[in-house]
CSV table of C-alpha atoms and ligand atoms in Angstrom, one decimal:
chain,number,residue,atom,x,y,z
A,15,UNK,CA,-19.1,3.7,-27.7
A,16,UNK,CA,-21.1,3.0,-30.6
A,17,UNK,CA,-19.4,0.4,-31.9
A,18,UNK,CA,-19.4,-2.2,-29.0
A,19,UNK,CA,-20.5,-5.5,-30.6
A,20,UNK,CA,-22.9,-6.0,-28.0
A,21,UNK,CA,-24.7,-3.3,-28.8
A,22,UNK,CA,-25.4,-4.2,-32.4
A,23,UNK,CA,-24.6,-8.5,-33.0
A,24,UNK,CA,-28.3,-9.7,-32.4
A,25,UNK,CA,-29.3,-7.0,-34.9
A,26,UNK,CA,-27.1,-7.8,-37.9
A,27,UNK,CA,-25.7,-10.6,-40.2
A,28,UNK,CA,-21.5,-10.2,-39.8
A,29,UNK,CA,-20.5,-7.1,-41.2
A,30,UNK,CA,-17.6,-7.4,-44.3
A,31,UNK,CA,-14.8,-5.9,-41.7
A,32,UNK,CA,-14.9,-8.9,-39.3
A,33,UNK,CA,-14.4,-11.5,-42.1
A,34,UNK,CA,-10.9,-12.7,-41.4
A,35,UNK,CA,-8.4,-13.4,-44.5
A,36,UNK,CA,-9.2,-17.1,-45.1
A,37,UNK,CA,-5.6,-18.4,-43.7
A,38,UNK,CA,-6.2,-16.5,-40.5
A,39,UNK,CA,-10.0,-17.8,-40.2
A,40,UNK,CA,-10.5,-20.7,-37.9
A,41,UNK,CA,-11.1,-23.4,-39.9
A,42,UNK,CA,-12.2,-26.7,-38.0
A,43,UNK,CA,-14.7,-25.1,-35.5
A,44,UNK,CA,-14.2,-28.6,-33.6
A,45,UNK,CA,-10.6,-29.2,-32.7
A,46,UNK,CA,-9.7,-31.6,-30.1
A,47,UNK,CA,-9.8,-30.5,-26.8
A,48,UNK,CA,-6.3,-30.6,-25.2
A,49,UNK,CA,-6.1,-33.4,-23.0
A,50,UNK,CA,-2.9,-33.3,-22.1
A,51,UNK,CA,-2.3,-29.6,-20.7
A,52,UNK,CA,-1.7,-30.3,-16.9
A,53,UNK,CA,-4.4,-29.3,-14.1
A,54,UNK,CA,-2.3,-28.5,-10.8
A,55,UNK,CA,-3.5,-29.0,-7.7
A,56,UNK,CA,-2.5,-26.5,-6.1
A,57,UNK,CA,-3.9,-27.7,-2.6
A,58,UNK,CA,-0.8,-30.4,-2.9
A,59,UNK,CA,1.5,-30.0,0.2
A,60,UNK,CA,4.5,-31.7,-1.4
A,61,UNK,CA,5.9,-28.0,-2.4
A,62,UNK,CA,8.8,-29.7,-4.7
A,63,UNK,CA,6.6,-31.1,-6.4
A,64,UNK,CA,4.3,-28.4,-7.4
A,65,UNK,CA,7.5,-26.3,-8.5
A,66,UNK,CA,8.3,-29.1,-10.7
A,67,UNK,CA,4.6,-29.7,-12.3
A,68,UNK,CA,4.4,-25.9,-13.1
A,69,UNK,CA,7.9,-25.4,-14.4
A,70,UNK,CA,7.2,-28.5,-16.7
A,71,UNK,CA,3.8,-27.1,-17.6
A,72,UNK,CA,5.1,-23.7,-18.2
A,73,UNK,CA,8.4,-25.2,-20.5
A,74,UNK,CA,6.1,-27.2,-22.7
A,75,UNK,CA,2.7,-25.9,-23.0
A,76,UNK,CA,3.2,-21.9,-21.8
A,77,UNK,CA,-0.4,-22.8,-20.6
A,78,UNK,CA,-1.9,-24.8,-17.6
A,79,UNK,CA,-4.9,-25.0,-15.4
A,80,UNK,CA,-4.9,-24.7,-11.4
A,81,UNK,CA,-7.4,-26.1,-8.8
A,82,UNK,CA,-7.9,-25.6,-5.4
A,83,UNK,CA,-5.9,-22.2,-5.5
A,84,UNK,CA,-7.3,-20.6,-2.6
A,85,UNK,CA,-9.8,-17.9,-4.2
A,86,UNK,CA,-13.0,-18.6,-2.5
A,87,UNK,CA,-15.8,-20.3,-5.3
A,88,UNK,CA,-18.4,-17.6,-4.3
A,89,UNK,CA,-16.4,-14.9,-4.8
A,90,UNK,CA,-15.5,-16.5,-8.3
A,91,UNK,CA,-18.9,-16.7,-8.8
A,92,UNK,CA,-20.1,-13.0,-7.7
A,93,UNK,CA,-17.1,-11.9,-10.0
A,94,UNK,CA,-18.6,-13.3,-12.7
A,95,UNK,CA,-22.1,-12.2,-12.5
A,96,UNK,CA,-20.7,-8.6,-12.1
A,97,UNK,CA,-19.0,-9.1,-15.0
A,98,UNK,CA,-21.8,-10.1,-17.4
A,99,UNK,CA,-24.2,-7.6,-15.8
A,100,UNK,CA,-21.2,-5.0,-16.8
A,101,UNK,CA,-21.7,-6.2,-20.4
A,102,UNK,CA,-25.3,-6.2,-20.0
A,103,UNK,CA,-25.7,-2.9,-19.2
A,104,UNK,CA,-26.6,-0.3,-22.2
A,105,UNK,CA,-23.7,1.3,-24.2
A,106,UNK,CA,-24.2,4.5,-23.0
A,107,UNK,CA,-23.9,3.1,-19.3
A,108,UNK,CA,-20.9,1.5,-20.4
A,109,UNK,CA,-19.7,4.6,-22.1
A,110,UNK,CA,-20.2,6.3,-18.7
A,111,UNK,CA,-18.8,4.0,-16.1
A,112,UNK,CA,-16.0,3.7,-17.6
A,113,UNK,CA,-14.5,7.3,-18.3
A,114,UNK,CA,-14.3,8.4,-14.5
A,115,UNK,CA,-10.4,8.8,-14.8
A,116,UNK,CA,-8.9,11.2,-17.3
A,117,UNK,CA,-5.5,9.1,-17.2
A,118,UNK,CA,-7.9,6.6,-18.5
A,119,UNK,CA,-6.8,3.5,-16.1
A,120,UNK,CA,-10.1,2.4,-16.4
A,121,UNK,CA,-11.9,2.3,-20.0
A,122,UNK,CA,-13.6,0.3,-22.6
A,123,UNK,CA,-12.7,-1.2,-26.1
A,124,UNK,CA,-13.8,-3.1,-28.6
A,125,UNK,CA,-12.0,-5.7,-30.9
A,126,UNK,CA,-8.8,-4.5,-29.8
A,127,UNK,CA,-6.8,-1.4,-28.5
A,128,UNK,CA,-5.7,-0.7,-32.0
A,129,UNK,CA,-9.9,0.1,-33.5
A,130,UNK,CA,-9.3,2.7,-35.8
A,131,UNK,CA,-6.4,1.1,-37.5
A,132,UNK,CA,-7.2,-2.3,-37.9
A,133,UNK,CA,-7.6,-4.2,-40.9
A,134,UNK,CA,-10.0,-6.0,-39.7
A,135,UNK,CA,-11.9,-6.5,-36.2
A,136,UNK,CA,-12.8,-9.2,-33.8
A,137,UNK,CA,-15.9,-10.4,-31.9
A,138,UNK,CA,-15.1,-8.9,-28.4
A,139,UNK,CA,-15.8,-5.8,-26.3
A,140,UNK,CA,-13.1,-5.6,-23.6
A,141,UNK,CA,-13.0,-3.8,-19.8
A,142,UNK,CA,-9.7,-2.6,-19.1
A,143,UNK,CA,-8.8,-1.2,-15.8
A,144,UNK,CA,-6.0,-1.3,-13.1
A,145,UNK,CA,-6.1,-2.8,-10.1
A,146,UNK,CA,-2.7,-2.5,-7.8
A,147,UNK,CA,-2.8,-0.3,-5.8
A,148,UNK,CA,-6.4,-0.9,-5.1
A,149,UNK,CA,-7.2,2.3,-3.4
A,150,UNK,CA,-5.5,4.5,-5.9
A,151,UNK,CA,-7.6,2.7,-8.9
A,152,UNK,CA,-11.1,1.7,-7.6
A,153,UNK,CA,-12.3,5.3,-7.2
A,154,UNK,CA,-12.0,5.1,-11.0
A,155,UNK,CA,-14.0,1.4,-11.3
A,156,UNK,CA,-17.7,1.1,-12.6
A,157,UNK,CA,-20.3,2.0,-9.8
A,158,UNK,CA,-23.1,-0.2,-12.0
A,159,UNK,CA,-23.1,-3.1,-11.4
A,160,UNK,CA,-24.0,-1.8,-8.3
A,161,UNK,CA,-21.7,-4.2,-7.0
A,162,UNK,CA,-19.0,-3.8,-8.9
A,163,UNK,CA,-16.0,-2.6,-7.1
A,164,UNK,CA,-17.4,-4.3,-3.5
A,165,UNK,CA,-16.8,-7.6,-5.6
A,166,UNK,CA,-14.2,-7.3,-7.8
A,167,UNK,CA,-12.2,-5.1,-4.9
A,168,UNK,CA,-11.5,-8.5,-3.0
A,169,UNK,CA,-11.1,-11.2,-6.6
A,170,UNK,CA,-8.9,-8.7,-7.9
A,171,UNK,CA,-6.4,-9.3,-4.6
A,172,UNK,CA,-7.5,-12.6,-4.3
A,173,UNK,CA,-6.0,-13.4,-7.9
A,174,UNK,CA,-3.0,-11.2,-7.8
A,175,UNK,CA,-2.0,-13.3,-4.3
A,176,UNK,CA,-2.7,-16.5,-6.7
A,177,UNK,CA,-0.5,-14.7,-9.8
A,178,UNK,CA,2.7,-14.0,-7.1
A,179,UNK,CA,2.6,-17.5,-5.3
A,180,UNK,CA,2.6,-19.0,-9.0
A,181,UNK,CA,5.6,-16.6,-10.1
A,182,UNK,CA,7.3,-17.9,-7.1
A,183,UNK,CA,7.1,-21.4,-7.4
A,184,UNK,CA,8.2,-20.7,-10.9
A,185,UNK,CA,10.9,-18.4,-9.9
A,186,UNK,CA,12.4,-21.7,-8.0
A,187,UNK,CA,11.7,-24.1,-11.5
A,188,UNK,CA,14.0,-21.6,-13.1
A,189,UNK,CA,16.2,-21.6,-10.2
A,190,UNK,CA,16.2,-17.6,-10.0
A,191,UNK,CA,15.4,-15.6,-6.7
A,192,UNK,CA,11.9,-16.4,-5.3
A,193,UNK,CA,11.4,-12.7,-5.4
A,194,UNK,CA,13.0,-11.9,-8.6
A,195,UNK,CA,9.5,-10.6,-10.1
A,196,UNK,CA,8.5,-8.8,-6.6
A,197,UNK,CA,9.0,-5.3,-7.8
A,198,UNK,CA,8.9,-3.7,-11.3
A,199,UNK,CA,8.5,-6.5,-13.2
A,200,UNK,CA,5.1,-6.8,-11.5
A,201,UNK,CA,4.5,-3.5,-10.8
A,202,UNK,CA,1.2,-3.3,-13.5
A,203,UNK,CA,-1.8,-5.5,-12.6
A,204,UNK,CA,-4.6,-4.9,-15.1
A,205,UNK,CA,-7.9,-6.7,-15.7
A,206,UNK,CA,-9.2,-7.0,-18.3
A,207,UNK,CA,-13.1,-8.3,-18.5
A,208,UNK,CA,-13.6,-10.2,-21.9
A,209,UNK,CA,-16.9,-10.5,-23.6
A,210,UNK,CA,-18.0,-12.1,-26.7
A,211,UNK,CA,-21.2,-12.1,-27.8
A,212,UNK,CA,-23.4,-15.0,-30.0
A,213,UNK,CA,-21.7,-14.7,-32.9
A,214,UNK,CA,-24.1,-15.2,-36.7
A,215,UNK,CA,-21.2,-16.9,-38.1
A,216,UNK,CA,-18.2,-18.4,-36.2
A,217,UNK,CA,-16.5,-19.8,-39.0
A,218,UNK,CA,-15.6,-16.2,-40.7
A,219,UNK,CA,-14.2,-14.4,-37.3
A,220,UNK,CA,-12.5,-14.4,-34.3
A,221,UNK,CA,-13.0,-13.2,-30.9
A,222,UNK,CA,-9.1,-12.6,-30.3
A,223,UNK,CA,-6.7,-13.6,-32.9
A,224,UNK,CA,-3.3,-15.3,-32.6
A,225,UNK,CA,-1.5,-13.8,-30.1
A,226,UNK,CA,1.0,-14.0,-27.0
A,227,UNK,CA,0.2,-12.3,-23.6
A,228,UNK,CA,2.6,-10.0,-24.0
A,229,UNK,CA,3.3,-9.6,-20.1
A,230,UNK,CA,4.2,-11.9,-17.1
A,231,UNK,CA,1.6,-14.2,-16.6
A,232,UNK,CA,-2.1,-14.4,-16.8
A,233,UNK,CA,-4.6,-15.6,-14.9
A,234,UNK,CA,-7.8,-16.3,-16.8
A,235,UNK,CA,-11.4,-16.6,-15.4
A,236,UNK,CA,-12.9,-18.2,-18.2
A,237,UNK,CA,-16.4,-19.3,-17.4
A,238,UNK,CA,-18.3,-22.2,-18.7
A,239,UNK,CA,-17.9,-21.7,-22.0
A,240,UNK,CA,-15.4,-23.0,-24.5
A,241,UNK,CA,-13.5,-20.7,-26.7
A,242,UNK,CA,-9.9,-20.7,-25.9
A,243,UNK,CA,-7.4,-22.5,-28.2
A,244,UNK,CA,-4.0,-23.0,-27.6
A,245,UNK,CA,-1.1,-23.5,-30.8
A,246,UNK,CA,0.3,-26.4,-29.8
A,247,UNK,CA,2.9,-28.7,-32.2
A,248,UNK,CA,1.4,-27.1,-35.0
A,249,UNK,CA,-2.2,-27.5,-34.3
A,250,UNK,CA,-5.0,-25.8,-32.7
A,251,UNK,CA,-6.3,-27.6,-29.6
A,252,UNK,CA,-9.3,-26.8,-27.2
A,253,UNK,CA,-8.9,-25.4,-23.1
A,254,UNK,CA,-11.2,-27.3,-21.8
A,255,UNK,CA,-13.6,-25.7,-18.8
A,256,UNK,CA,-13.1,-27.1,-15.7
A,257,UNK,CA,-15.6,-25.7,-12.8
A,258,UNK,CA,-14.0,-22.9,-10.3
A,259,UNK,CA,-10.2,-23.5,-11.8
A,260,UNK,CA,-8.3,-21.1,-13.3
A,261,UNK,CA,-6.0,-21.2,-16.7
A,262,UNK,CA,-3.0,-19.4,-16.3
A,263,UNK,CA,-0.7,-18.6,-19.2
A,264,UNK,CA,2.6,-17.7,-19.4
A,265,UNK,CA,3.2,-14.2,-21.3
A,266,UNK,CA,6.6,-13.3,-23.3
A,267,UNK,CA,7.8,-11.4,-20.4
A,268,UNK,CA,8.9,-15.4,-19.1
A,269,UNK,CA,10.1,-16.4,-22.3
A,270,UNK,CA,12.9,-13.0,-21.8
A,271,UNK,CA,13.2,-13.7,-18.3
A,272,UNK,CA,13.9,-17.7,-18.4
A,273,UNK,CA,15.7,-16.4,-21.7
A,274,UNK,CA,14.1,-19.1,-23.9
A,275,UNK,CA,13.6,-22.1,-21.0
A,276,UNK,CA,9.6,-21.2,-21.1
A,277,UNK,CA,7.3,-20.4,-23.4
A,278,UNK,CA,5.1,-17.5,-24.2
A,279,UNK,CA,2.6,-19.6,-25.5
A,280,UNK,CA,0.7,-18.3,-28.9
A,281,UNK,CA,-3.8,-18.6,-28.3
A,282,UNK,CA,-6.9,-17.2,-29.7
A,283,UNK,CA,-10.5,-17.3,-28.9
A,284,UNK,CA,-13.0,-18.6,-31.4
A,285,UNK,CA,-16.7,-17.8,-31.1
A,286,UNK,CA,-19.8,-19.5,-31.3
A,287,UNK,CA,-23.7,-18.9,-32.2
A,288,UNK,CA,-25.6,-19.9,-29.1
A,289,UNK,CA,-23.9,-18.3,-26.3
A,290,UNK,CA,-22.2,-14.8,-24.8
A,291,UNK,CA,-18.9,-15.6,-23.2
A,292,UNK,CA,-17.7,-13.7,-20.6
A,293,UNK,CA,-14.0,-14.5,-19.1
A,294,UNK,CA,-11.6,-12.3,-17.4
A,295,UNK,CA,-7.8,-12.3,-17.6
A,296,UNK,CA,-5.8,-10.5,-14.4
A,297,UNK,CA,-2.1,-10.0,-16.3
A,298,UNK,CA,0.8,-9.7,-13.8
A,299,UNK,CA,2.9,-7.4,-16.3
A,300,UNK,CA,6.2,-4.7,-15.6
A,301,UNK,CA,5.8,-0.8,-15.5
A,302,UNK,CA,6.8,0.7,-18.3
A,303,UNK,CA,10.0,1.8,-16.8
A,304,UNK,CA,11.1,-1.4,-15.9
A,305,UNK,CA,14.2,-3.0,-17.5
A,306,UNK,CA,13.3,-6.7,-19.1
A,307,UNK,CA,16.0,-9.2,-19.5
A,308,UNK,CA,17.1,-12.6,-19.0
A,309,UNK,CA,17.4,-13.4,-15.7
A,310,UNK,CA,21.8,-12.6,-14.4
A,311,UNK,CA,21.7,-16.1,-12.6
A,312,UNK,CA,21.2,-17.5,-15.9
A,313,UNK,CA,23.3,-16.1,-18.1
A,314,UNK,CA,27.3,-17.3,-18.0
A,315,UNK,CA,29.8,-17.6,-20.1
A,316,UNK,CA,28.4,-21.1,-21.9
A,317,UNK,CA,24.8,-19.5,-21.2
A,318,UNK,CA,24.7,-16.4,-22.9
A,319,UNK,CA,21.8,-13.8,-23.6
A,320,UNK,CA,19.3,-15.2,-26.1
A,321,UNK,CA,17.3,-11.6,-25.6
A,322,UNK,CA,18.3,-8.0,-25.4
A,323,UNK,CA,17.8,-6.0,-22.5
A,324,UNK,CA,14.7,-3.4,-23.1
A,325,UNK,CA,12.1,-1.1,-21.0
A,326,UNK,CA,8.9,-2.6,-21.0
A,327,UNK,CA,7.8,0.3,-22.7
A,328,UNK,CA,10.4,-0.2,-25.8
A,329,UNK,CA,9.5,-4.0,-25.8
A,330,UNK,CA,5.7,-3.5,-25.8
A,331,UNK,CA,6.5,-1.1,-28.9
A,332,UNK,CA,8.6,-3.9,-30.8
A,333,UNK,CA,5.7,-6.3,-30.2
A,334,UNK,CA,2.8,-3.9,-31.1
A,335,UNK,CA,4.9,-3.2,-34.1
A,336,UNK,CA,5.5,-7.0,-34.8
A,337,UNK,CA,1.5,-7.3,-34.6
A,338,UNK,CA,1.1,-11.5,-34.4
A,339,UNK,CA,4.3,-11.9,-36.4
A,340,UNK,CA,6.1,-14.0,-33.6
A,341,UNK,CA,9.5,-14.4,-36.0
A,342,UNK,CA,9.6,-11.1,-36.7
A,343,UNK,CA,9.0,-10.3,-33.3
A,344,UNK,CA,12.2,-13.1,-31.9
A,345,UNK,CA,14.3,-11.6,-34.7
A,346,UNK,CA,14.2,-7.7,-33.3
A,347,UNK,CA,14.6,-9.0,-30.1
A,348,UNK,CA,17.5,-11.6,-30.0
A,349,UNK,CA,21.3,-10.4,-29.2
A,350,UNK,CA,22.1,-12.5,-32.3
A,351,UNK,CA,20.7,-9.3,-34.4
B,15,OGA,C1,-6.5,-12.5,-23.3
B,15,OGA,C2,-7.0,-13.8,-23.8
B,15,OGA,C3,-8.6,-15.6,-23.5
B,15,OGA,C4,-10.1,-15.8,-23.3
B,15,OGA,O1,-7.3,-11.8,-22.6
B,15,OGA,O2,-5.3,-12.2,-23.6
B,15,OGA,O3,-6.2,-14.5,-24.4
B,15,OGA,O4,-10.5,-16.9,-23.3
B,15,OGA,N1,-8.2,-14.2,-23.3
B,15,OGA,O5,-10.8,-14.8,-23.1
B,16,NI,NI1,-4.2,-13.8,-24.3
């Protein structure tokens, strides 16, 4: 894995192939930081209440942050060290830990899935691995950190029990079956361990570009460092770290599902010269198999079908194709076509 930025960022000035076209490059490397995306509390009792918050959350802003969510603080914390030992380690460690399973449900990338034929790349080296069923994945897991799988074992189910209690409560917003994501549309839990080094010059690059989760939902660990940015009326604003919560995001999957009610909302990370950021997103997301649509309850006659109905695995194909072109991407998806 020789090209991991990790292994090469502290020796190097930024190399000509992560220099982003200049409409694509940040700009401000200040923008406001969102004060108005919610922050739920989950440890509310007042259930009809909570359903309402998040279905509001999730119709304007696609994005919102939860608090006292259940999943311990330590654990949070021991997750996190793991994870930036993981990204500490050498690249050939890395190389190593993460090619136990020749299916390759466990393996490391950097920029993006799509390396070898991208224009240009972005400052991040990614973990990827599966994580439902636990005992059919871990086997395949890093064993260095030492620690690795006894701690991210229990956050991993932990988060996922966080990720189905959210798509529940946002089942009932919609006013579709509480269980209507229970099976195949869930089926693929993935984590997917983020890191993005010191960067020499933050105005030039990215650490992810514009995009949408392409999934369900996702539930993002992301430290105590700033970088996320949500598109928001137009404008770039800031997700501001908040101690032990999480930010959870809603993917396109929703957008199909709700057929247009929420949003997939569009994000990026920016980077920064003093400081590696480590964060780690736990996407809720369908098998391939599975058939993604908008929901029957709420589709009628004056309610019709906004989206075709697709496998996961055509879908994901039309939105790899439609790279970060989100009209492009509505127009090869919508019945109207
Ligand atoms: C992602 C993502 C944001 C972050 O993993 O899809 O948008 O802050 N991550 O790392
Ligand atoms: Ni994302």
């Amino acid at each position: 894995m020789e090209h991991l930025v990790s292994g090469w960022c502290n020796d190097r000035s930024l190399p000509e192939s992560y220099i982003l076209p200049p409409e694509k490059r940040p700009g401000k490397l200040t923008v406001p930081l969102a004060n108005n995306i919610p922050v739920i509390d989950l440890g509310g009792h007042d259930q009809t209440d909570l359903i309402q918050q998040i279905f509001e959350a999730s119709q304007e802003f696609g994005f919102f942050q939860v608090i006292n969510h259940g999943v311990p603080s330590n654990l949070m914390d021991e997750a996190m060290s793991v994870f930036k030992e993981f990204h500490a380690l050498s690249g050939e460690d890395k190389a190593i830990e993460t090619s136990k399973d020749p299916n390759k449900s466990c393996y490391i990338y950097t920029s993006s899935p799509n390396y070898a034929t991208e224009k240009f790349h972005f400052w991040r080296d990614g973990l990827m691995h599966h994580c439902n069923p636990l005992e059919k994945y871990i086997q395949f897991w890093p064993e260095k950190p030492p620690r690795y799988r006894e701690v991210v074992g229990p956050y991993t189910a932990e988060v996922r029990k966080l990720g189905f209690r959210i798509l529940e409560f946002i089942s009932q917003g919609l006013g579709i079956s509480p269980d209507h994501f229970s099976s195949g549309l869930s089926e693929n839990q993935t984590l997917l361990v983020n890191h993005y080094p010191p960067c020499p010059d933050p105005s030039l690059t990215l650490g992810v570009g514009k995009h949408r989760d392409p999934g369900g939902i996702n539930i993002l660990l992301q430290s105590d460092v700033y970088g996320l940015q949500v598109f928001k009326d137009e404008e770039w604003v800031g997700v501001e770290p908040i101690p032990y919560a999480f930010v959870v995001n809603i993917g396109y999957l929703l957008q199909i599902i709700s057929n247009g009610k929420l949003k997939g909302a569009e994000h990026r990370v920016v980077t920064n010269s003093n400081v590696a950021r480590t964060t780690a997103s736990l996407f809720i997301n369908p098998s391939s198999e599975t058939l993604v649509e908008p929901a029957k309850a709420l589709i009628d006659a004056s309610n019709p079908a906004f989206y075709k109905s697709l496998t996961y695995k055509d879908f994901l194909s039309k939105y790899i194709a439609a790279s970060s072109d989100s009209k492009a991407l509505e127009e090869v998806l919508s019945t109207a076509l």
